[in-house]
PDB file of C-alpha atoms in Angstrom:
ATOM      1  CA  MET D  30       0.000   0.000   0.000  1.00 57.00           C
ATOM      2  CA  ILE D  31       2.869   2.388   0.828  1.00 65.00           C
ATOM      3  CA  PRO D  32       6.301   2.149  -0.813  1.00 54.00           C
ATOM      4  CA  GLY D  33       8.787   1.066   1.841  1.00 48.00           C
ATOM      5  CA  ASN D  34      11.121   4.053   1.349  1.00 55.00           C
ATOM      6  CA  SER D  35       8.467   6.757   1.817  1.00 76.00           C
ATOM      7  CA  VAL D  36       7.453   6.053   5.430  1.00 90.00           C
ATOM      8  CA  ARG D  37       9.109   4.744   8.565  1.00 96.00           C
ATOM      9  CA  PHE D  38       7.058   2.415  10.743  1.00 97.00           C
ATOM     10  CA  LEU D  39       8.414   1.617  14.215  1.00 97.00           C
ATOM     11  CA  ALA D  40       7.026  -0.316  17.155  1.00 97.00           C
ATOM     12  CA  GLY D  41       7.809  -0.792  20.815  1.00 96.00           C
ATOM     13  CA  ASN D  42       7.434  -4.017  22.772  1.00 96.00           C
ATOM     14  CA  SER D  43       3.756  -3.681  23.722  1.00 96.00           C
ATOM     15  CA  HIS D  44       2.133  -5.499  20.779  1.00 96.00           C
ATOM     16  CA  PRO D  45       4.578  -7.008  18.224  1.00 96.00           C
ATOM     17  CA  GLU D  46       1.884  -9.167  16.578  1.00 96.00           C
ATOM     18  CA  LEU D  47      -0.295  -6.173  15.705  1.00 97.00           C
ATOM     19  CA  ALA D  48       2.729  -4.166  14.543  1.00 97.00           C
ATOM     20  CA  GLN D  49       3.750  -6.955  12.166  1.00 97.00           C
ATOM     21  CA  ALA D  50       0.198  -7.345  10.836  1.00 97.00           C
ATOM     22  CA  VAL D  51      -0.051  -3.591  10.153  1.00 97.00           C
ATOM     23  CA  ALA D  52       3.370  -3.564   8.462  1.00 96.00           C
ATOM     24  CA  GLU D  53       2.329  -6.404   6.149  1.00 96.00           C
ATOM     25  CA  ARG D  54      -0.871  -4.600   5.181  1.00 95.00           C
ATOM     26  CA  LEU D  55       1.099  -1.415   4.503  1.00 94.00           C
ATOM     27  CA  ASN D  56       3.709  -3.338   2.497  1.00 93.00           C
ATOM     28  CA  ALA D  57       6.241  -1.317   4.501  1.00 91.00           C
ATOM     29  CA  PRO D  58       8.710  -3.260   6.662  1.00 94.00           C
ATOM     30  CA  LEU D  59       9.164  -2.406  10.313  1.00 96.00           C
ATOM     31  CA  THR D  60      12.107  -0.046  10.729  1.00 96.00           C
ATOM     32  CA  SER D  61      14.892  -1.856  12.526  1.00 96.00           C
ATOM     33  CA  CYS D  62      15.179  -0.781  16.155  1.00 96.00           C
ATOM     34  CA  THR D  63      15.667  -2.282  19.593  1.00 96.00           C
ATOM     35  CA  VAL D  64      13.910  -1.299  22.800  1.00 96.00           C
ATOM     36  CA  ARG D  65      15.397  -2.932  25.881  1.00 95.00           C
ATOM     37  CA  LYS D  66      15.897  -2.378  29.585  1.00 94.00           C
ATOM     38  CA  PHE D  67      19.130  -1.816  31.448  1.00 95.00           C
ATOM     39  CA  SER D  68      19.663  -3.812  34.627  1.00 95.00           C
ATOM     40  CA  ASN D  69      18.470  -0.848  36.715  1.00 95.00           C
ATOM     41  CA  GLY D  70      15.156  -0.663  34.805  1.00 93.00           C
ATOM     42  CA  GLU D  71      15.986   2.286  32.534  1.00 96.00           C
ATOM     43  CA  ILE D  72      14.881   1.936  28.914  1.00 96.00           C
ATOM     44  CA  ASP D  73      17.354   2.041  26.058  1.00 96.00           C
ATOM     45  CA  VAL D  74      16.304   2.702  22.450  1.00 96.00           C
ATOM     46  CA  LYS D  75      18.416   2.250  19.324  1.00 97.00           C
ATOM     47  CA  ILE D  76      17.100   3.006  15.802  1.00 97.00           C
ATOM     48  CA  PHE D  77      19.283   1.451  13.113  1.00 97.00           C
ATOM     49  CA  GLU D  78      17.932   3.290  10.045  1.00 96.00           C
ATOM     50  CA  SER D  79      17.821   6.964   9.154  1.00 96.00           C
ATOM     51  CA  VAL D  80      14.559   8.785   9.844  1.00 96.00           C
ATOM     52  CA  ARG D  81      15.775  12.219   8.705  1.00 96.00           C
ATOM     53  CA  ASP D  82      12.977  14.116   6.941  1.00 95.00           C
ATOM     54  CA  GLU D  83      10.789  10.983   7.014  1.00 96.00           C
ATOM     55  CA  ASP D  84       7.125  10.522   7.913  1.00 97.00           C
ATOM     56  CA  VAL D  85       7.418   8.356  11.050  1.00 98.00           C
ATOM     57  CA  PHE D  86       4.655   6.249  12.616  1.00 98.00           C
ATOM     58  CA  ILE D  87       5.259   4.585  15.999  1.00 98.00           C
ATOM     59  CA  LEU D  88       2.847   1.891  17.181  1.00 98.00           C
ATOM     60  CA  GLN D  89       2.593   1.286  20.912  1.00 98.00           C
ATOM     61  CA  SER D  90      -0.476   0.205  22.859  1.00 97.00           C
ATOM     62  CA  GLY D  91      -1.296   1.067  26.472  1.00 93.00           C
ATOM     63  CA  CYS D  92      -1.580  -2.460  27.807  1.00 88.00           C
ATOM     64  CA  SER D  93       0.078  -4.895  30.193  1.00 84.00           C
ATOM     65  CA  ASP D  94       3.035  -2.960  31.708  1.00 92.00           C
ATOM     66  CA  VAL D  95       1.385   0.375  30.975  1.00 96.00           C
ATOM     67  CA  ASN D  96       4.045   2.618  32.467  1.00 96.00           C
ATOM     68  CA  ASP D  97       6.930   0.852  30.723  1.00 96.00           C
ATOM     69  CA  ASN D  98       5.073   0.899  27.413  1.00 97.00           C
ATOM     70  CA  LEU D  99       4.301   4.607  27.771  1.00 98.00           C
ATOM     71  CA  MET D 100       7.932   5.388  28.576  1.00 97.00           C
ATOM     72  CA  GLU D 101       9.096   3.337  25.583  1.00 97.00           C
ATOM     73  CA  LEU D 102       6.772   5.357  23.333  1.00 98.00           C
ATOM     74  CA  LEU D 103       7.985   8.696  24.707  1.00 98.00           C
ATOM     75  CA  ILE D 104      11.645   7.755  24.252  1.00 98.00           C
ATOM     76  CA  LEU D 105      11.022   6.487  20.707  1.00 98.00           C
ATOM     77  CA  ILE D 106       9.270   9.767  19.838  1.00 98.00           C
ATOM     78  CA  SER D 107      12.092  11.805  21.362  1.00 98.00           C
ATOM     79  CA  ALA D 108      14.743   9.757  19.524  1.00 98.00           C
ATOM     80  CA  CYS D 109      13.005  10.329  16.188  1.00 98.00           C
ATOM     81  CA  LYS D 110      12.531  14.030  16.925  1.00 97.00           C
ATOM     82  CA  THR D 111      16.218  14.576  17.665  1.00 97.00           C
ATOM     83  CA  ALA D 112      17.038  12.538  14.548  1.00 97.00           C
ATOM     84  CA  SER D 113      15.216  15.184  12.444  1.00 96.00           C
ATOM     85  CA  ALA D 114      12.087  13.234  11.493  1.00 97.00           C
ATOM     86  CA  ARG D 115       9.742  15.420   9.422  1.00 96.00           C
ATOM     87  CA  ARG D 116       6.544  14.288  11.205  1.00 97.00           C
ATOM     88  CA  ILE D 117       5.983  11.837  14.055  1.00 98.00           C
ATOM     89  CA  THR D 118       2.644  10.104  14.530  1.00 98.00           C
ATOM     90  CA  ALA D 119       1.981   8.038  17.646  1.00 98.00           C
ATOM     91  CA  VAL D 120      -0.351   5.134  16.847  1.00 98.00           C
ATOM     92  CA  ILE D 121      -1.873   4.128  20.203  1.00 98.00           C
ATOM     93  CA  PRO D 122      -4.640   1.530  19.715  1.00 97.00           C
ATOM     94  CA  CYS D 123      -5.453   1.508  23.452  1.00 97.00           C
ATOM     95  CA  PHE D 124      -4.791   4.914  25.019  1.00 97.00           C
ATOM     96  CA  PRO D 125      -3.148   4.650  28.472  1.00 97.00           C
ATOM     97  CA  TYR D 126      -4.857   6.213  31.503  1.00 97.00           C
ATOM     98  CA  ALA D 127      -7.959   6.945  29.396  1.00 96.00           C
ATOM     99  CA  ARG D 128     -10.226   6.306  32.400  1.00 93.00           C
ATOM    100  CA  SER D 129      -8.573   9.165  34.317  1.00 95.00           C
ATOM    101  CA  ASP D 130     -10.233  11.751  32.102  1.00 94.00           C
ATOM    102  CA  LYS D 131     -11.927  13.991  34.688  1.00 93.00           C
ATOM    103  CA  LYS D 132     -11.720  15.148  38.264  1.00 92.00           C
ATOM    104  CA  ASP D 133     -14.567  13.112  39.702  1.00 88.00           C
ATOM    105  CA  LYS D 134     -13.579  13.595  43.357  1.00 90.00           C
ATOM    106  CA  SER D 135     -11.385  15.866  45.445  1.00 93.00           C
ATOM    107  CA  ARG D 136      -7.662  15.771  44.641  1.00 94.00           C
ATOM    108  CA  ALA D 137      -8.149  13.268  41.812  1.00 95.00           C
ATOM    109  CA  PRO D 138      -5.598  13.571  38.989  1.00 96.00           C
ATOM    110  CA  ILE D 139      -6.581  13.976  35.344  1.00 96.00           C
ATOM    111  CA  THR D 140      -3.857  11.609  34.165  1.00 97.00           C
ATOM    112  CA  ALA D 141      -5.069  11.390  30.568  1.00 97.00           C
ATOM    113  CA  LYS D 142      -4.280  15.106  30.235  1.00 97.00           C
ATOM    114  CA  LEU D 143      -0.810  14.489  31.685  1.00 97.00           C
ATOM    115  CA  VAL D 144      -0.190  11.732  29.122  1.00 98.00           C
ATOM    116  CA  ALA D 145      -1.283  14.101  26.335  1.00 98.00           C
ATOM    117  CA  ASN D 146       1.168  16.742  27.575  1.00 98.00           C
ATOM    118  CA  MET D 147       3.994  14.202  27.766  1.00 98.00           C
ATOM    119  CA  LEU D 148       3.427  13.059  24.188  1.00 98.00           C
ATOM    120  CA  VAL D 149       3.519  16.618  22.877  1.00 98.00           C
ATOM    121  CA  VAL D 150       6.614  17.556  24.885  1.00 98.00           C
ATOM    122  CA  ALA D 151       8.402  14.415  23.639  1.00 98.00           C
ATOM    123  CA  GLY D 152       7.884  15.667  20.075  1.00 98.00           C
ATOM    124  CA  CYS D 153       4.706  13.982  18.814  1.00 98.00           C
ATOM    125  CA  ASP D 154       2.983  15.813  15.927  1.00 98.00           C
ATOM    126  CA  HIS D 155      -0.136  13.655  15.513  1.00 98.00           C
ATOM    127  CA  VAL D 156      -1.946  10.892  17.398  1.00 98.00           C
ATOM    128  CA  ILE D 157      -4.004   8.009  16.031  1.00 98.00           C
ATOM    129  CA  THR D 158      -5.941   6.050  18.636  1.00 97.00           C
ATOM    130  CA  MET D 159      -9.060   3.878  18.822  1.00 96.00           C
ATOM    131  CA  ASP D 160     -12.265   3.979  20.845  1.00 95.00           C
ATOM    132  CA  LEU D 161     -11.222   6.501  23.465  1.00 95.00           C
ATOM    133  CA  HIS D 162     -12.945   5.941  26.788  1.00 92.00           C
ATOM    134  CA  ALA D 163     -14.165   9.547  26.554  1.00 91.00           C
ATOM    135  CA  SER D 164     -14.116  11.559  23.329  1.00 90.00           C
ATOM    136  CA  GLN D 165     -13.186  14.750  25.178  1.00 91.00           C
ATOM    137  CA  ILE D 166      -9.655  13.360  25.634  1.00 96.00           C
ATOM    138  CA  GLN D 167      -9.040  14.656  22.102  1.00 96.00           C
ATOM    139  CA  GLY D 168      -9.391  18.151  23.566  1.00 95.00           C
ATOM    140  CA  PHE D 169      -6.448  17.536  25.907  1.00 97.00           C
ATOM    141  CA  PHE D 170      -4.125  17.812  22.883  1.00 97.00           C
ATOM    142  CA  ASP D 171      -2.999  20.867  20.933  1.00 95.00           C
ATOM    143  CA  ILE D 172      -2.058  18.584  18.017  1.00 97.00           C
ATOM    144  CA  PRO D 173      -4.348  16.622  15.648  1.00 97.00           C
ATOM    145  CA  VAL D 174      -5.922  13.480  17.120  1.00 97.00           C
ATOM    146  CA  ASP D 175      -7.756  10.874  15.046  1.00 96.00           C
ATOM    147  CA  ASN D 176     -10.007   8.696  17.200  1.00 95.00           C
ATOM    148  CA  LEU D 177     -10.824   5.596  15.147  1.00 95.00           C
ATOM    149  CA  TYR D 178     -13.948   3.563  15.894  1.00 92.00           C
ATOM    150  CA  SER D 179     -14.484  -0.180  16.034  1.00 92.00           C
ATOM    151  CA  GLU D 180     -18.210   0.411  15.449  1.00 92.00           C
ATOM    152  CA  PRO D 181     -18.122  -0.720  11.763  1.00 91.00           C
ATOM    153  CA  MET D 182     -16.396  -3.947  12.838  1.00 90.00           C
ATOM    154  CA  THR D 183     -18.911  -4.457  15.614  1.00 92.00           C
ATOM    155  CA  ILE D 184     -21.843  -4.028  13.235  1.00 93.00           C
ATOM    156  CA  GLY D 185     -20.174  -6.275  10.659  1.00 92.00           C
ATOM    157  CA  TYR D 186     -19.577  -9.010  13.225  1.00 94.00           C
ATOM    158  CA  ILE D 187     -23.162  -8.864  14.491  1.00 95.00           C
ATOM    159  CA  LYS D 188     -24.558  -9.206  10.957  1.00 94.00           C
ATOM    160  CA  ARG D 189     -22.219 -12.026   9.957  1.00 93.00           C
ATOM    161  CA  HIS D 190     -21.935 -14.128  13.088  1.00 95.00           C
ATOM    162  CA  ILE D 191     -24.906 -13.597  15.430  1.00 95.00           C
ATOM    163  CA  ALA D 192     -27.974 -15.527  14.361  1.00 94.00           C
ATOM    164  CA  GLY D 193     -31.259 -13.685  14.777  1.00 92.00           C
ATOM    165  CA  TRP D 194     -29.607 -10.280  15.140  1.00 95.00           C
ATOM    166  CA  GLN D 195     -32.636  -8.665  13.453  1.00 95.00           C
ATOM    167  CA  GLU D 196     -34.590  -9.279  16.687  1.00 92.00           C
ATOM    168  CA  ALA D 197     -31.682  -8.550  19.043  1.00 96.00           C
ATOM    169  CA  VAL D 198     -31.382  -5.834  21.685  1.00 96.00           C
ATOM    170  CA  ILE D 199     -28.159  -3.816  21.979  1.00 97.00           C
ATOM    171  CA  VAL D 200     -27.381  -3.285  25.665  1.00 96.00           C
ATOM    172  CA  SER D 201     -25.183  -0.761  27.478  1.00 94.00           C
ATOM    173  CA  PRO D 202     -23.956  -1.861  30.936  1.00 91.00           C
ATOM    174  CA  ASP D 203     -23.861   1.753  32.145  1.00 86.00           C
ATOM    175  CA  ALA D 204     -25.262   5.185  31.327  1.00 82.00           C
ATOM    176  CA  GLY D 205     -21.917   6.350  29.917  1.00 83.00           C
ATOM    177  CA  GLY D 206     -22.188   3.941  27.004  1.00 88.00           C
ATOM    178  CA  ALA D 207     -25.737   4.911  26.028  1.00 90.00           C
ATOM    179  CA  LYS D 208     -24.632   7.040  23.072  1.00 90.00           C
ATOM    180  CA  ARG D 209     -22.445   4.254  21.679  1.00 92.00           C
ATOM    181  CA  VAL D 210     -25.210   1.675  22.031  1.00 94.00           C
ATOM    182  CA  THR D 211     -27.976   3.795  20.512  1.00 94.00           C
ATOM    183  CA  ALA D 212     -25.787   4.575  17.480  1.00 92.00           C
ATOM    184  CA  ILE D 213     -25.239   0.856  16.822  1.00 95.00           C
ATOM    185  CA  ALA D 214     -28.913   0.029  17.462  1.00 95.00           C
ATOM    186  CA  ASP D 215     -30.020   2.726  15.001  1.00 95.00           C
ATOM    187  CA  LYS D 216     -27.696   1.449  12.263  1.00 92.00           C
ATOM    188  CA  LEU D 217     -28.906  -2.106  12.772  1.00 95.00           C
ATOM    189  CA  GLY D 218     -32.544  -1.051  13.078  1.00 96.00           C
ATOM    190  CA  VAL D 219     -33.033  -2.820  16.409  1.00 96.00           C
ATOM    191  CA  GLU D 220     -33.951  -1.818  19.965  1.00 95.00           C
ATOM    192  CA  PHE D 221     -31.564  -0.877  22.748  1.00 94.00           C
ATOM    193  CA  ALA D 222     -31.548  -1.365  26.513  1.00 94.00           C
ATOM    194  CA  LEU D 223     -29.733   0.223  29.431  1.00 93.00           C
ATOM    195  CA  ILE D 224     -28.803  -1.470  32.694  1.00 90.00           C
ATOM    196  CA  HIS D 225     -27.521   0.227  35.827  1.00 84.00           C
ATOM    197  CA  ARG D 226     -25.006  -1.055  38.369  1.00 77.00           C
ATOM    198  CA  GLN D 227     -25.836  -0.249  41.986  1.00 73.00           C
ATOM    199  CA  ARG D 228     -25.324  -1.302  45.584  1.00 60.00           C
ATOM    200  CA  ASP D 229     -27.777  -1.231  48.490  1.00 57.00           C
ATOM    201  CA  LYS D 230     -26.869   2.024  50.278  1.00 56.00           C
ATOM    202  CA  ARG D 231     -28.204   0.762  53.598  1.00 55.00           C
ATOM    203  CA  SER D 232     -25.250  -1.616  53.953  1.00 54.00           C
ATOM    204  CA  SER D 233     -21.637  -1.023  52.969  1.00 54.00           C
ATOM    205  CA  ASP D 234     -21.111  -4.785  52.613  1.00 56.00           C
ATOM    206  CA  ALA D 235     -24.093  -5.353  50.337  1.00 54.00           C
ATOM    207  CA  PRO D 236     -23.188  -7.006  47.024  1.00 68.00           C
ATOM    208  CA  GLU D 237     -23.537  -5.031  43.813  1.00 74.00           C
ATOM    209  CA  HIS D 238     -26.253  -5.884  41.357  1.00 72.00           C
ATOM    210  CA  MET D 239     -27.591  -4.590  38.070  1.00 80.00           C
ATOM    211  CA  GLU D 240     -31.066  -3.358  37.308  1.00 79.00           C
ATOM    212  CA  LEU D 241     -32.611  -3.073  33.848  1.00 76.00           C
ATOM    213  CA  LEU D 242     -33.636   0.573  33.487  1.00 77.00           C
ATOM    214  CA  VAL D 243     -34.649   0.882  29.829  1.00 87.00           C
ATOM    215  CA  GLY D 244     -35.740  -1.729  27.301  1.00 89.00           C
ATOM    216  CA  ASP D 245     -36.988  -5.319  27.294  1.00 92.00           C
ATOM    217  CA  VAL D 246     -34.732  -8.329  26.631  1.00 93.00           C
ATOM    218  CA  ARG D 247     -37.166 -11.131  27.366  1.00 94.00           C
ATOM    219  CA  ASP D 248     -36.928 -13.944  24.788  1.00 94.00           C
ATOM    220  CA  LYS D 249     -34.456 -11.899  22.715  1.00 95.00           C
ATOM    221  CA  VAL D 250     -30.761 -12.020  21.903  1.00 96.00           C
ATOM    222  CA  ALA D 251     -28.992  -9.474  24.124  1.00 96.00           C
ATOM    223  CA  ILE D 252     -25.760  -7.966  22.790  1.00 97.00           C
ATOM    224  CA  LEU D 253     -23.709  -6.125  25.406  1.00 96.00           C
ATOM    225  CA  VAL D 254     -21.490  -3.391  23.948  1.00 96.00           C
ATOM    226  CA  ASP D 255     -18.797  -1.588  25.940  1.00 95.00           C
ATOM    227  CA  ASP D 256     -15.440   0.057  25.321  1.00 94.00           C
ATOM    228  CA  MET D 257     -13.333  -1.819  27.869  1.00 93.00           C
ATOM    229  CA  ILE D 258     -13.188  -4.908  30.077  1.00 93.00           C
ATOM    230  CA  ASP D 259     -10.577  -4.995  32.822  1.00 91.00           C
ATOM    231  CA  THR D 260     -11.613  -6.837  35.985  1.00 88.00           C
ATOM    232  CA  GLY D 261     -14.712  -8.399  34.413  1.00 89.00           C
ATOM    233  CA  THR D 262     -16.996  -7.408  37.301  1.00 88.00           C
ATOM    234  CA  THR D 263     -19.331  -5.315  35.142  1.00 89.00           C
ATOM    235  CA  LEU D 264     -19.541  -8.048  32.491  1.00 92.00           C
ATOM    236  CA  THR D 265     -20.322 -10.694  35.107  1.00 91.00           C
ATOM    237  CA  LEU D 266     -23.113  -8.660  36.700  1.00 91.00           C
ATOM    238  CA  ALA D 267     -24.532  -7.595  33.340  1.00 93.00           C
ATOM    239  CA  ALA D 268     -24.597 -11.086  31.816  1.00 94.00           C
ATOM    240  CA  ARG D 269     -26.339 -12.564  34.840  1.00 92.00           C
ATOM    241  CA  SER D 270     -28.808  -9.677  35.034  1.00 92.00           C
ATOM    242  CA  LEU D 271     -29.779 -10.082  31.382  1.00 93.00           C
ATOM    243  CA  LYS D 272     -30.335 -13.818  31.839  1.00 94.00           C
ATOM    244  CA  GLU D 273     -32.446 -13.157  34.931  1.00 92.00           C
ATOM    245  CA  ASN D 274     -34.527 -10.731  32.866  1.00 92.00           C
ATOM    246  CA  GLY D 275     -35.298 -13.462  30.320  1.00 94.00           C
ATOM    247  CA  ALA D 276     -32.689 -12.948  27.589  1.00 95.00           C
ATOM    248  CA  GLN D 277     -32.535 -15.919  25.233  1.00 95.00           C
ATOM    249  CA  LYS D 278     -28.786 -15.565  24.537  1.00 96.00           C
ATOM    250  CA  VAL D 279     -26.165 -13.061  25.664  1.00 97.00           C
ATOM    251  CA  TYR D 280     -23.186 -11.857  23.626  1.00 97.00           C
ATOM    252  CA  ALA D 281     -20.605  -9.238  24.641  1.00 97.00           C
ATOM    253  CA  LEU D 282     -18.649  -7.062  22.220  1.00 97.00           C
ATOM    254  CA  ILE D 283     -15.845  -5.071  23.871  1.00 96.00           C
ATOM    255  CA  SER D 284     -13.332  -2.774  22.164  1.00 96.00           C
ATOM    256  CA  HIS D 285     -10.383  -3.135  24.543  1.00 96.00           C
ATOM    257  CA  GLY D 286     -10.066  -6.561  26.162  1.00 94.00           C
ATOM    258  CA  LEU D 287      -7.546  -5.723  28.887  1.00 92.00           C
ATOM    259  CA  LEU D 288      -8.681  -8.670  31.025  1.00 91.00           C
ATOM    260  CA  SER D 289      -5.915  -7.838  33.495  1.00 85.00           C
ATOM    261  CA  GLU D 290      -7.624  -9.275  36.564  1.00 76.00           C
ATOM    262  CA  VAL D 291      -9.950 -11.780  34.925  1.00 80.00           C
ATOM    263  CA  GLN D 292      -9.671 -15.515  35.427  1.00 79.00           C
ATOM    264  CA  MET D 293     -10.628 -16.798  32.006  1.00 86.00           C
ATOM    265  CA  SER D 294     -12.183 -19.892  33.564  1.00 84.00           C
ATOM    266  CA  LEU D 295     -14.827 -17.588  35.087  1.00 86.00           C
ATOM    267  CA  ILE D 296     -15.739 -16.294  31.607  1.00 90.00           C
ATOM    268  CA  GLU D 297     -16.417 -19.900  30.599  1.00 91.00           C
ATOM    269  CA  GLU D 298     -18.900 -20.222  33.465  1.00 92.00           C
ATOM    270  CA  LEU D 299     -20.851 -17.054  32.643  1.00 94.00           C
ATOM    271  CA  PRO D 300     -24.225 -17.295  30.816  1.00 95.00           C
ATOM    272  CA  LEU D 301     -22.467 -15.879  27.769  1.00 95.00           C
ATOM    273  CA  GLU D 302     -22.360 -17.288  24.235  1.00 96.00           C
ATOM    274  CA  GLN D 303     -19.275 -15.339  23.176  1.00 96.00           C
ATOM    275  CA  LEU D 304     -17.008 -12.554  24.420  1.00 96.00           C
ATOM    276  CA  ILE D 305     -15.796 -10.661  21.344  1.00 97.00           C
ATOM    277  CA  VAL D 306     -12.880  -8.242  21.718  1.00 97.00           C
ATOM    278  CA  THR D 307     -10.509  -6.467  19.328  1.00 96.00           C
ATOM    279  CA  ASN D 308      -6.753  -6.956  19.298  1.00 95.00           C
ATOM    280  CA  THR D 309      -5.888  -3.418  20.418  1.00 97.00           C
ATOM    281  CA  VAL D 310      -4.073  -5.318  23.176  1.00 95.00           C
ATOM    282  CA  PRO D 311      -2.471  -8.795  22.831  1.00 95.00           C
ATOM    283  CA  GLN D 312      -4.980 -11.631  23.203  1.00 94.00           C
ATOM    284  CA  ASN D 313      -2.977 -14.771  22.369  1.00 91.00           C
ATOM    285  CA  GLN D 314      -2.704 -15.901  25.974  1.00 89.00           C
ATOM    286  CA  HIS D 315      -6.378 -15.239  26.702  1.00 90.00           C
ATOM    287  CA  VAL D 316      -7.580 -17.085  23.583  1.00 90.00           C
ATOM    288  CA  GLU D 317      -5.729 -20.217  24.703  1.00 89.00           C
ATOM    289  CA  GLN D 318      -7.503 -20.130  28.066  1.00 90.00           C
ATOM    290  CA  CYS D 319     -11.085 -19.420  26.984  1.00 91.00           C
ATOM    291  CA  ASN D 320     -13.129 -21.055  24.210  1.00 92.00           C
ATOM    292  CA  LYS D 321     -15.753 -18.297  24.362  1.00 94.00           C
ATOM    293  CA  LEU D 322     -13.258 -15.545  23.497  1.00 95.00           C
ATOM    294  CA  VAL D 323     -13.284 -14.318  19.887  1.00 96.00           C
ATOM    295  CA  VAL D 324     -10.840 -11.688  18.593  1.00 96.00           C
ATOM    296  CA  MET D 325     -11.509  -9.183  15.803  1.00 96.00           C
ATOM    297  CA  ASP D 326      -8.453  -7.988  13.903  1.00 95.00           C
ATOM    298  CA  ILE D 327      -8.105  -4.181  13.698  1.00 95.00           C
ATOM    299  CA  SER D 328      -4.869  -4.190  11.671  1.00 96.00           C
ATOM    300  CA  SER D 329      -6.712  -3.281   8.455  1.00 93.00           C
ATOM    301  CA  THR D 330      -8.252  -0.178  10.064  1.00 94.00           C
ATOM    302  CA  ILE D 331      -4.941   0.906  11.615  1.00 96.00           C
ATOM    303  CA  ALA D 332      -3.033   0.337   8.366  1.00 96.00           C
ATOM    304  CA  GLU D 333      -5.591   2.224   6.274  1.00 94.00           C
ATOM    305  CA  SER D 334      -5.550   5.172   8.714  1.00 96.00           C
ATOM    306  CA  ILE D 335      -1.746   5.320   8.439  1.00 97.00           C
ATOM    307  CA  ARG D 336      -1.900   5.194   4.645  1.00 95.00           C
ATOM    308  CA  ARG D 337      -4.506   7.951   4.512  1.00 95.00           C
ATOM    309  CA  THR D 338      -2.587  10.113   6.982  1.00 96.00           C
ATOM    310  CA  HIS D 339       0.622   9.726   4.977  1.00 96.00           C
ATOM    311  CA  ASN D 340      -1.124  10.555   1.698  1.00 94.00           C
ATOM    312  CA  GLY D 341      -3.154  13.437   3.137  1.00 94.00           C
ATOM    313  CA  GLU D 342      -6.500  11.706   2.581  1.00 93.00           C
ATOM    314  CA  SER D 343      -9.650  11.862   4.680  1.00 91.00           C
ATOM    315  CA  ILE D 344      -9.817   9.606   7.745  1.00 91.00           C
ATOM    316  CA  SER D 345     -13.586   9.970   8.102  1.00 86.00           C
ATOM    317  CA  LEU D 346     -14.081   7.908   4.938  1.00 81.00           C
ATOM    318  CA  LEU D 347     -12.755   4.952   6.945  1.00 80.00           C
ATOM    319  CA  PHE D 348     -16.185   4.680   8.496  1.00 78.00           C
ATOM    320  CA  GLY D 349     -18.204   4.841   5.294  1.00 66.00           C
ATOM    321  CA  GLU D 350     -18.185   2.550   2.279  1.00 57.00           C
ATOM    322  CA  TRP D 351     -14.610   1.386   2.933  1.00 55.00           C
ATOM    323  CA  ALA D 352     -15.581   0.024   6.357  1.00 57.00           C
ATOM    324  CA  ASP D 353     -18.519  -1.857   4.850  1.00 56.00           C
ATOM    325  CA  GLY D 354     -16.249  -3.546   2.321  1.00 55.00           C
ATOM    326  CA  ILE D 355     -13.372  -4.805   4.472  1.00 52.00           C
ATOM    327  CA  GLY D 356     -13.172  -8.405   5.520  1.00 43.00           C
ATOM    328  CA  ILE D 357     -13.990  -8.513   9.219  1.00 43.00           C
ATOM    329  CA  GLY D 358     -13.600 -11.659  11.216  1.00 42.00           C
ATOM    330  CA  PRO D 359     -11.824 -13.367  14.088  1.00 41.00           C
ATOM    331  CA  PHE D 360      -8.234 -14.434  13.678  1.00 38.00           C
TER     332      PHE D 360
END
């Protein structure tokens, strides 16, 4: 897609599989570099090819060892900047600290803003990310930010792989995801539902539960849609609540499958047909542990956004006819 000598594509250690998949789709080899740690924990970066006056893209996801991965990205950006790169684009499929996007209690840090400042100070000229936890994070930057969406993939997967989707209900597990869910429901021409997580205020030890606030899932296929799964608590409560409210089958489609504190054996026991996530973070280990886990490949979307950015083409067209025509499926 892009001649190898017109763009430099680098990657840190966060997600080598995705980096290689994107490079193959771009027909541009990964620029040779090493990112390693000294014995005292400091990070050392060496780039073995010239990036002078080149259009540089650096892929690094905010997953696993988040702080190390963020520091790797900052040092790679700084190294390219001091090596006279013409433009540096940070490709961050899963944006680190995205949940710290507002001051929701006294003395709480807005860490997403801090990360934005660090990227700019390091020398970043442009950011490409996917499914930000809150869209206003784009406003933390004084440089262009392209927030890609997995929505076309989600809709494509539902149409291709979920039987009876025409009578399904798209469900948000919290009020914050209502906008995302209603947009998908409208495009599919189906109903939506909203469930709310709460605890009995009369007792501090009372277990949490979920209550269906809007919509009816009885005798229907319920499709949970959310942007992130970390501990799995919300998914567990939501899946059980939907079954208790009469849902025929329950599916879950999640953008960022962090699964950092989830025992995959517990996912197997949930009243869930499938848990579908994207590969914005590595999923190889999780797939081996859970038969219900399905992974959607986002490398085509990332690669096409890089190609369009390099050629000065519109990114918004990614979510029109092009998105409808790409092959979407688990890998």
